[in-house]
Structure formats: structure tokens, C-alpha cells
């Protein structure tokens, strides 16, 4: 005899699987011959995903050609402006430099994601489409973070506030209005990267923490822009270095896992967890507290807003910035809870570490690449 309940359960499971696959197919958009899964059906996002490389190259080419022809409008797209002697101040032309770098970052990501990084998993015999796709997304992020963090660290090492939180506030605002070339370049490029990430999360496969990731990006962009406008660039520079450091270990662990290795990712995930606590919580909170301890001492009343020109040091402004930092810390605490769940799987249940920010859709329908 056949159990009708079992038959019904089997049919229900197959029906749910078909619906899940159908839902996933609605989100899958072919970009050339590449396998790309979008998190939206918005026609604009779909069009951008298909033409991001072409569009970016056209803009970059137009800017370069106009600059070669001597057209004045193209100069701020390619060069840092608003010089004051050997240093630089912020100004309206910074916007075009950021826009240019947004297109350059999107173009570099498209080339790496669709033409360079897929060669690596194929070389190691990986044929699963989702693993290859994730390898490309994570590989691009790791390449950028390694390069930007190294550049940012070099700028920090040569600065007067290297390993010195008090130095982030000394001589504010006079010495903070004038930025070295490297610091201004780093700040504007980082701004372009985080703005481009708003676009990126909609052209990558949706994760369970999509809302938290979007919140993180928006808060980060707000902090970068506000700290740049208020001349708090020393604090923002160090804060970005502290925040980016653990992501190197996590991205490396995910890359190696996508290639099929199980042991090394667990070790790297352990290093990632330690560095996460040390930087994103301990050091970040220490920097936040230094605003009210060292910052108040180093920025006396006569150098605060509105008593001093170019100064934005006031309780309302700093309090608003601090509130945004608290929102960011809340998101980080949420992610740390997810990290602890992964650690429990590894240490208690003996399972392997994996990215807990998994996809919303069923992954059984991922095809094998040739």
C-alpha cells in the first residue's frame, strides 16, 4: 500500500521546489555568457547589469578623450583639485572626481568578475555555477580591500596621528582643513567605492541580510561624506582602516571554501572572528569614546563652532555623528551574533564554517558550468 500522506508530502515538496526554481529564474539575468542573479526585477537595474561594462567604458573613454583634446570640464574628473600650496582643501570639483571613480570601479569589477576571476575556480575543477559566481564577487571585494587597505595604511603610517588617537584632534580645525594629496585621494576613492556598493548589492545574488547590508552601506557613506565635510578626515581615515581589516580574512576564507577546501577556511574564519572583535568592536568603541575624552581636551571652546572659522566641532554636530556610529555598531553586533552561530557549528557540532549570509532562493537549481 502507498501512504497517501507521504505521496501528498512528496508532491508538496516537489511543487515548492518548482516554485522556488521559478522564482529564482525570474531573478536570473544573463550578462553575455555569464551567470548573474539579480535581487530585483527593476528594468533599470536589469539594463545596467547587462551593459555596466560598456556604459562605464564609454564614460571613461569620453572623459579621457575630452581631457586629451584640452576640454576644461574633463580636468576635475581625472585630477585632484582645490590645491593650497602642497596640500588640498575640499571643494565642489571633488564631486566629478568621485563620479569618475565610480565608473572606473564598476568597470574594474565587471572585468574581474566576468573575465578574470572565473578562470581560477575553473582551473581547480569547480563547475558549480553558484560557487563560481560567488568566487568572482568575493574575489573582487578581496582584491579591492587588499589594495585600498594597503594604500590607506601607508598614508596613516606617514601621518602625525599614526598609532595616536590624540593626534586625530590636535590642531583642529586649522591643520585639518588642509589635507595631504594622498589623504584626499584615498577619501574620495573610498567614497566612490561605497557608493558603487549600493549598486553592487542589487546586481549580486540576494542575501538574507540584504536590509542590514544596505543599512551598513548607507551609514558608511553618510559617515564618510559628513566626516569629509566637517573636516574630521583623520578620524574617518583611521576608522575605515579599522573597519576594513577583518574583511580580508573573511573574504580569503570564503574564496578558499568555494574552491573546495574545508580546513583552511575554518582557520581563517577563526582569525576573522578574533580580528572582528579586536577592531570592529574594541577599537571602534575606543575611537568613539576618544571623541568625548581626548577630542574635548584637544579642541578647546575657542576652536569650536561657531567661534572659529571652518570649525564644526560642536555638541549637536558631534552628537549626530556619534549617533550614526552607534547605528553602525548595532549592525555590527547583529552580524557578530551570526558569527557566533557559525562558531557554534564549528566548535560544538563539528561542522565547517560557511557564510551565514546565504541566499534567499533555493540553490538546487544552479547549473554546472562547462
PDB file of N, CA and C in Angstrom, residues 169 219 223 226 230 232 235 239 284-293 314-330:
ATOM      1  N   UNK A 169      42.856  64.786  16.760  1.00  0.00           N
ATOM      2  CA  UNK A 169      42.149  66.004  17.139  1.00  0.00           C
ATOM      3  C   UNK A 169      43.079  67.215  17.300  1.00  0.00           C
ATOM      4  N   UNK A 219      24.915  53.935   5.976  1.00  0.00           N
ATOM      5  CA  UNK A 219      25.524  54.552   7.156  1.00  0.00           C
ATOM      6  C   UNK A 219      26.991  54.867   6.895  1.00  0.00           C
ATOM      7  N   UNK A 223      28.765  58.531   6.985  1.00  0.00           N
ATOM      8  CA  UNK A 223      29.916  58.846   7.824  1.00  0.00           C
ATOM      9  C   UNK A 223      31.076  59.414   7.011  1.00  0.00           C
ATOM     10  N   UNK A 226      30.024  63.031   5.730  1.00  0.00           N
ATOM     11  CA  UNK A 226      29.930  64.008   6.810  1.00  0.00           C
ATOM     12  C   UNK A 226      31.298  64.306   7.412  1.00  0.00           C
ATOM     13  N   UNK A 230      32.918  67.966   7.493  1.00  0.00           N
ATOM     14  CA  UNK A 230      33.191  68.589   8.787  1.00  0.00           C
ATOM     15  C   UNK A 230      34.687  68.635   9.128  1.00  0.00           C
ATOM     16  N   UNK A 232      36.642  66.110   9.625  1.00  0.00           N
ATOM     17  CA  UNK A 232      37.012  65.049  10.562  1.00  0.00           C
ATOM     18  C   UNK A 232      37.693  63.903   9.802  1.00  0.00           C
ATOM     19  N   UNK A 235      39.982  61.178  11.732  1.00  0.00           N
ATOM     20  CA  UNK A 235      39.175  60.154  12.407  1.00  0.00           C
ATOM     21  C   UNK A 235      38.591  59.176  11.386  1.00  0.00           C
ATOM     22  N   UNK A 239      39.224  55.153  10.999  1.00  0.00           N
ATOM     23  CA  UNK A 239      38.030  54.340  11.193  1.00  0.00           C
ATOM     24  C   UNK A 239      37.820  53.388  10.018  1.00  0.00           C
ATOM     25  N   UNK A 284      36.851  50.247  17.539  1.00  0.00           N
ATOM     26  CA  UNK A 284      35.828  51.202  17.109  1.00  0.00           C
ATOM     27  C   UNK A 284      35.207  51.912  18.310  1.00  0.00           C
ATOM     28  N   UNK A 285      34.864  51.144  19.336  1.00  0.00           N
ATOM     29  CA  UNK A 285      34.276  51.756  20.531  1.00  0.00           C
ATOM     30  C   UNK A 285      35.301  52.640  21.233  1.00  0.00           C
ATOM     31  N   UNK A 286      36.570  52.223  21.237  1.00  0.00           N
ATOM     32  CA  UNK A 286      37.623  53.052  21.823  1.00  0.00           C
ATOM     33  C   UNK A 286      37.735  54.379  21.080  1.00  0.00           C
ATOM     34  N   UNK A 287      37.655  54.342  19.749  1.00  0.00           N
ATOM     35  CA  UNK A 287      37.696  55.578  18.966  1.00  0.00           C
ATOM     36  C   UNK A 287      36.466  56.439  19.234  1.00  0.00           C
ATOM     37  N   UNK A 288      35.314  55.814  19.364  1.00  0.00           N
ATOM     38  CA  UNK A 288      34.103  56.566  19.655  1.00  0.00           C
ATOM     39  C   UNK A 288      34.199  57.279  21.006  1.00  0.00           C
ATOM     40  N   UNK A 289      34.753  56.595  21.994  1.00  0.00           N
ATOM     41  CA  UNK A 289      34.901  57.201  23.315  1.00  0.00           C
ATOM     42  C   UNK A 289      35.957  58.302  23.319  1.00  0.00           C
ATOM     43  N   UNK A 290      36.965  58.158  22.444  1.00  0.00           N
ATOM     44  CA  UNK A 290      38.021  59.172  22.404  1.00  0.00           C
ATOM     45  C   UNK A 290      37.485  60.536  21.966  1.00  0.00           C
ATOM     46  N   UNK A 291      36.353  60.544  21.263  1.00  0.00           N
ATOM     47  CA  UNK A 291      35.746  61.816  20.861  1.00  0.00           C
ATOM     48  C   UNK A 291      35.402  62.648  22.086  1.00  0.00           C
ATOM     49  N   UNK A 292      34.872  61.963  23.128  1.00  0.00           N
ATOM     50  CA  UNK A 292      34.417  62.679  24.320  1.00  0.00           C
ATOM     51  C   UNK A 292      35.506  62.824  25.370  1.00  0.00           C
ATOM     52  N   UNK A 293      36.616  62.125  25.211  1.00  0.00           N
ATOM     53  CA  UNK A 293      37.712  62.237  26.179  1.00  0.00           C
ATOM     54  C   UNK A 293      38.839  63.102  25.615  1.00  0.00           C
ATOM     55  N   UNK A 314      31.083  70.875  17.554  1.00  0.00           N
ATOM     56  CA  UNK A 314      30.041  71.330  18.474  1.00  0.00           C
ATOM     57  C   UNK A 314      29.292  70.107  18.963  1.00  0.00           C
ATOM     58  N   UNK A 315      28.634  70.240  20.100  1.00  0.00           N
ATOM     59  CA  UNK A 315      27.928  69.092  20.660  1.00  0.00           C
ATOM     60  C   UNK A 315      26.825  68.549  19.749  1.00  0.00           C
ATOM     61  N   UNK A 316      26.016  69.402  19.095  1.00  0.00           N
ATOM     62  CA  UNK A 316      24.984  68.849  18.193  1.00  0.00           C
ATOM     63  C   UNK A 316      25.586  68.083  17.008  1.00  0.00           C
ATOM     64  N   UNK A 317      26.612  68.655  16.372  1.00  0.00           N
ATOM     65  CA  UNK A 317      27.199  68.005  15.194  1.00  0.00           C
ATOM     66  C   UNK A 317      27.903  66.712  15.581  1.00  0.00           C
ATOM     67  N   UNK A 318      28.740  66.776  16.602  1.00  0.00           N
ATOM     68  CA  UNK A 318      29.470  65.586  17.038  1.00  0.00           C
ATOM     69  C   UNK A 318      28.498  64.537  17.587  1.00  0.00           C
ATOM     70  N   UNK A 319      27.469  64.995  18.277  1.00  0.00           N
ATOM     71  CA  UNK A 319      26.473  64.053  18.790  1.00  0.00           C
ATOM     72  C   UNK A 319      25.744  63.333  17.677  1.00  0.00           C
ATOM     73  N   UNK A 320      25.444  64.050  16.587  1.00  0.00           N
ATOM     74  CA  UNK A 320      24.798  63.434  15.427  1.00  0.00           C
ATOM     75  C   UNK A 320      25.715  62.391  14.794  1.00  0.00           C
ATOM     76  N   UNK A 321      26.990  62.740  14.642  1.00  0.00           N
ATOM     77  CA  UNK A 321      27.956  61.788  14.103  1.00  0.00           C
ATOM     78  C   UNK A 321      28.065  60.561  15.002  1.00  0.00           C
ATOM     79  N   UNK A 322      28.061  60.787  16.299  1.00  0.00           N
ATOM     80  CA  UNK A 322      28.178  59.684  17.247  1.00  0.00           C
ATOM     81  C   UNK A 322      26.960  58.773  17.176  1.00  0.00           C
ATOM     82  N   UNK A 323      25.784  59.360  16.956  1.00  0.00           N
ATOM     83  CA  UNK A 323      24.567  58.558  16.815  1.00  0.00           C
ATOM     84  C   UNK A 323      24.649  57.657  15.587  1.00  0.00           C
ATOM     85  N   UNK A 324      25.212  58.171  14.483  1.00  0.00           N
ATOM     86  CA  UNK A 324      25.381  57.347  13.280  1.00  0.00           C
ATOM     87  C   UNK A 324      26.361  56.212  13.554  1.00  0.00           C
ATOM     88  N   UNK A 325      27.422  56.508  14.301  1.00  0.00           N
ATOM     89  CA  UNK A 325      28.369  55.452  14.670  1.00  0.00           C
ATOM     90  C   UNK A 325      27.693  54.382  15.524  1.00  0.00           C
ATOM     91  N   UNK A 326      26.760  54.786  16.364  1.00  0.00           N
ATOM     92  CA  UNK A 326      26.026  53.808  17.183  1.00  0.00           C
ATOM     93  C   UNK A 326      25.138  52.920  16.321  1.00  0.00           C
ATOM     94  N   UNK A 327      24.516  53.499  15.297  1.00  0.00           N
ATOM     95  CA  UNK A 327      23.714  52.698  14.363  1.00  0.00           C
ATOM     96  C   UNK A 327      24.598  51.662  13.675  1.00  0.00           C
ATOM     97  N   UNK A 328      25.767  52.090  13.236  1.00  0.00           N
ATOM     98  CA  UNK A 328      26.702  51.165  12.601  1.00  0.00           C
ATOM     99  C   UNK A 328      27.122  50.075  13.565  1.00  0.00           C
ATOM    100  N   UNK A 329      27.383  50.432  14.807  1.00  0.00           N
ATOM    101  CA  UNK A 329      27.780  49.437  15.801  1.00  0.00           C
ATOM    102  C   UNK A 329      26.652  48.436  16.065  1.00  0.00           C
ATOM    103  N   UNK A 330      25.414  48.893  15.981  1.00  0.00           N
ATOM    104  CA  UNK A 330      24.263  47.989  16.147  1.00  0.00           C
ATOM    105  C   UNK A 330      24.227  46.942  15.043  1.00  0.00           C
TER     106      UNK A 330
END
